[in-house]
Tab-separated table of C-alpha atoms and ligand atoms in Angstrom:
chain	number	residue	atom	x	y	z
A	135	MET	CA	107.776	65.049	59.257
A	136	LYS	CA	108.343	68.140	61.325
A	137	ARG	CA	111.680	68.980	62.923
A	138	GLU	CA	112.133	67.654	66.379
A	139	ASP	CA	115.037	69.882	67.477
A	140	PHE	CA	113.237	73.174	67.381
A	141	LEU	CA	113.495	75.665	70.264
A	142	SER	CA	110.708	75.510	72.849
A	143	TRP	CA	109.110	78.829	73.617
A	144	GLU	CA	111.070	78.999	76.866
A	145	GLN	CA	114.414	78.396	75.122
A	146	PHE	CA	113.545	80.855	72.397
A	147	PHE	CA	112.612	83.661	74.871
A	148	MET	CA	115.675	83.073	77.022
A	149	THR	CA	117.875	83.186	73.930
A	150	VAL	CA	116.208	86.538	73.094
A	151	ALA	CA	116.934	87.800	76.521
A	152	LYS	CA	120.492	86.702	76.147
A	153	VAL	CA	120.801	88.670	72.830
A	154	CYS	CA	119.410	91.718	74.722
A	155	ALA	CA	122.230	91.310	77.294
A	156	MET	CA	124.665	91.813	74.453
A	157	ARG	CA	123.679	95.474	74.280
A	158	SER	CA	124.993	96.051	77.748
A	159	LYS	CA	128.243	98.010	78.281
A	160	ASP	CA	128.858	96.674	81.783
A	161	PRO	CA	132.282	95.168	81.598
A	162	SER	CA	131.508	92.517	84.301
A	163	THR	CA	127.896	91.497	84.166
A	164	GLN	CA	125.639	91.884	81.160
A	165	VAL	CA	121.875	91.265	81.864
A	166	GLY	CA	118.987	90.991	79.412
A	167	ALA	CA	115.349	90.926	80.168
A	168	ILE	CA	112.198	90.496	78.056
A	169	LEU	CA	108.485	90.581	78.881
A	170	VAL	CA	106.160	88.129	77.122
A	171	ASN	CA	102.387	88.202	77.182
A	172	ASN	CA	100.051	85.139	77.127
A	173	LEU	CA	99.863	85.105	73.375
A	174	ASN	CA	103.687	84.507	73.279
A	175	GLN	CA	104.252	87.957	71.998
A	176	ILE	CA	107.358	89.941	73.153
A	177	ILE	CA	106.052	93.085	74.765
A	178	SER	CA	109.387	94.841	75.563
A	179	THR	CA	113.064	94.306	76.103
A	180	GLY	CA	115.715	95.751	78.427
A	181	TYR	CA	119.383	95.459	79.429
A	182	ASN	CA	121.431	96.950	82.197
A	183	GLY	CA	122.718	100.430	81.494
A	184	PHE	CA	122.801	103.944	82.669
A	185	PRO	CA	119.573	106.044	82.195
A	186	ARG	CA	119.018	108.165	79.099
A	187	GLY	CA	121.343	111.200	79.136
A	188	VAL	CA	123.703	109.696	81.717
A	189	ASP	CA	126.719	109.386	79.479
A	190	ASP	CA	128.317	105.869	79.678
A	191	ASP	CA	131.665	107.307	78.717
A	192	LYS	CA	131.690	109.737	81.605
A	193	PHE	CA	130.006	107.735	84.441
A	194	PRO	CA	131.978	105.000	86.168
A	195	TRP	CA	131.667	101.219	85.362
A	196	SER	CA	133.801	100.190	88.430
A	197	ARG	CA	132.459	97.883	91.001
A	198	GLU	CA	134.752	98.961	93.768
A	199	GLY	CA	135.642	102.154	95.697
A	200	GLU	CA	133.441	104.892	97.086
A	201	TRP	CA	129.814	103.967	96.303
A	202	ILE	CA	129.217	107.243	94.519
A	203	ASP	CA	132.231	106.528	92.309
A	204	THR	CA	130.934	102.983	91.279
A	205	LYS	CA	128.334	101.948	88.691
A	206	TYR	CA	125.816	100.880	91.433
A	207	PRO	CA	123.969	104.193	92.101
A	208	TYR	CA	123.587	104.894	88.441
A	209	VAL	CA	122.841	101.552	86.508
A	210	ALA	CA	119.264	100.745	85.556
A	211	HIS	CA	118.685	97.004	85.715
A	212	ALA	CA	117.581	94.995	82.762
A	213	GLU	CA	114.187	94.215	84.358
A	214	LEU	CA	113.508	97.820	85.256
A	215	ASN	CA	114.206	98.869	81.675
A	216	ALA	CA	112.058	96.225	80.252
A	217	ILE	CA	109.178	97.170	82.540
A	218	VAL	CA	109.315	100.929	81.963
A	219	SER	CA	109.669	100.428	78.248
A	220	ALA	CA	106.411	98.395	77.886
A	221	ARG	CA	103.430	100.200	76.434
A	222	THR	CA	100.800	97.776	77.502
A	223	ASN	CA	99.408	96.389	80.748
A	224	LEU	CA	101.690	93.831	82.131
A	225	THR	CA	99.230	91.782	84.173
A	226	ASP	CA	99.843	88.127	83.663
A	227	CYS	CA	102.990	88.705	81.425
A	228	ASP	CA	106.011	86.644	82.145
A	229	VAL	CA	109.574	87.973	82.431
A	230	TYR	CA	112.587	86.223	81.103
A	231	VAL	CA	115.795	87.490	82.644
A	232	THR	CA	119.432	86.212	82.252
A	233	LEU	CA	120.129	86.736	85.982
A	234	PHE	CA	117.904	86.248	88.961
A	235	PRO	CA	116.256	89.634	89.769
A	236	CYS	CA	117.456	91.649	92.702
A	237	ASN	CA	115.048	92.734	95.544
A	238	GLU	CA	114.386	96.078	94.046
A	239	CYS	CA	113.514	94.753	90.680
A	240	THR	CA	111.405	92.081	92.349
A	241	LYS	CA	109.241	94.693	93.968
A	242	ILE	CA	108.619	96.255	90.535
A	243	ILE	CA	107.947	92.885	89.036
A	244	ILE	CA	105.355	92.089	91.658
A	245	GLN	CA	103.742	95.415	91.407
A	246	ALA	CA	103.550	95.339	87.714
A	247	GLY	CA	101.449	92.133	87.965
A	248	ILE	CA	103.904	89.822	86.404
A	249	LYS	CA	102.869	86.254	86.685
A	250	LYS	CA	106.095	84.170	86.438
A	251	VAL	CA	109.912	84.677	86.384
A	252	PHE	CA	112.117	82.723	84.136
A	253	TYR	CA	115.849	83.011	84.803
A	254	LEU	CA	118.997	81.703	83.331
A	255	GLU	CA	121.734	82.260	85.923
A	256	ASP	CA	121.675	82.656	89.746
A	257	LYS	CA	125.195	83.576	90.532
A	258	TYR	CA	124.306	85.835	93.387
A	259	LYS	CA	121.980	83.252	95.053
A	260	ASP	CA	123.892	83.636	98.342
A	261	SER	CA	123.376	87.344	98.517
A	262	ASN	CA	120.792	88.959	100.780
A	263	GLU	CA	119.285	90.783	97.773
A	264	VAL	CA	118.371	87.444	96.012
A	265	LYS	CA	117.335	85.910	99.305
A	266	ALA	CA	115.008	88.784	99.848
A	267	SER	CA	113.725	88.519	96.141
A	268	LYS	CA	112.759	84.806	96.780
A	269	LYS	CA	111.088	85.641	100.060
A	270	MET	CA	108.817	88.183	98.414
A	271	LEU	CA	108.203	86.052	95.286
A	272	ASP	CA	107.204	83.212	97.469
A	273	ALA	CA	104.840	85.456	99.574
A	274	ALA	CA	103.400	86.859	96.440
A	275	GLN	CA	102.901	83.355	94.947
A	276	ILE	CA	104.855	84.276	91.846
A	277	GLU	CA	106.552	81.304	90.447
A	278	TYR	CA	110.230	81.329	89.367
A	279	LYS	CA	111.866	78.784	87.074
A	280	GLN	CA	115.337	78.351	85.886
A	281	ILE	CA	115.744	77.535	82.250
A	282	ASN	CA	118.857	75.421	82.093
A	283	ASP	CA	117.861	72.516	79.911
A	284	PHE	CA	119.854	73.951	77.102
A	285	ASN	CA	122.953	75.816	76.553
A	286	VAL	CA	122.463	79.465	75.441
A	287	LYS	CA	125.457	80.489	73.411
A	288	VAL	CA	124.875	83.334	71.035
A	289	SER	CA	127.802	84.323	68.861
A	290	ILE	CA	127.377	87.100	66.323
A	291	ASN	CA	130.301	88.171	64.212
B	79	5HC	N1	119.020	90.922	88.039
B	79	5HC	C1	119.947	91.795	87.685
B	79	5HC	N2	119.783	92.742	86.648
B	79	5HC	C2	120.657	93.622	86.328
B	79	5HC	O1	120.499	94.338	85.393
B	79	5HC	N3	121.879	93.668	87.095
B	79	5HC	C3	122.953	94.607	86.607
B	79	5HC	C4	123.461	95.654	87.637
B	79	5HC	C5	124.842	95.799	87.187
B	79	5HC	O2	125.034	96.497	85.955
B	79	5HC	C6	125.282	94.328	86.934
B	79	5HC	C7	125.763	93.596	88.099
B	79	5HC	O3	127.184	93.927	88.317
B	79	5HC	P1	128.217	93.155	89.203
B	79	5HC	O4	127.936	93.387	90.601
B	79	5HC	O5	127.945	91.656	88.740
B	79	5HC	O6	129.552	93.637	88.565
B	79	5HC	O7	124.102	93.714	86.502
B	79	5HC	C8	122.146	92.884	88.195
B	79	5HC	C9	121.180	91.974	88.526
B	79	5HC	C10	121.477	91.033	89.637
B	79	5HC	O8	120.448	91.107	90.648
B	80	ZN	ZN1	117.555	94.576	89.859
């Protein structure tokens, strides 16, 4: 008899996205994203961090203060990093991301031809960014689905 408590594909990919988030140095929010093709192959991975060459010991990680002195102008979002790292065509791929995409990433997701967005958390659902994301995804007829039928808890010692 086969095991019954194996991870579904959705649970597996979301767990991998969660592990990607563990690479992030952001002290407040760590986000991971992966792209998966229709053969269930992982095409690329990403997490939020500063661009190559932008020293994460020298640039600010703060959330508050003058915009130019916060992390926001500099940090590359997990979804952006996964998309630019992919070396194949992304048409009909799915994205698994641990936090609902912002409006800027959503534009990139749509233009890349991604078919479906799987997300774990939606903690900024009341923000205009996320509302704008959902308006665009609805208009573009791209489905989004929360994967919350299991508890992703990855602990590595
Ligand atoms: N979908 C997302 N992907 C991401 O990679 N991020 C990143 C940008 C920041 O580094 C961090 C959010 O910081 P904070 O405002 O929660 O302290 O997560 C944020 C979102 C939310 O839209
Ligand atoms: Zn984003």
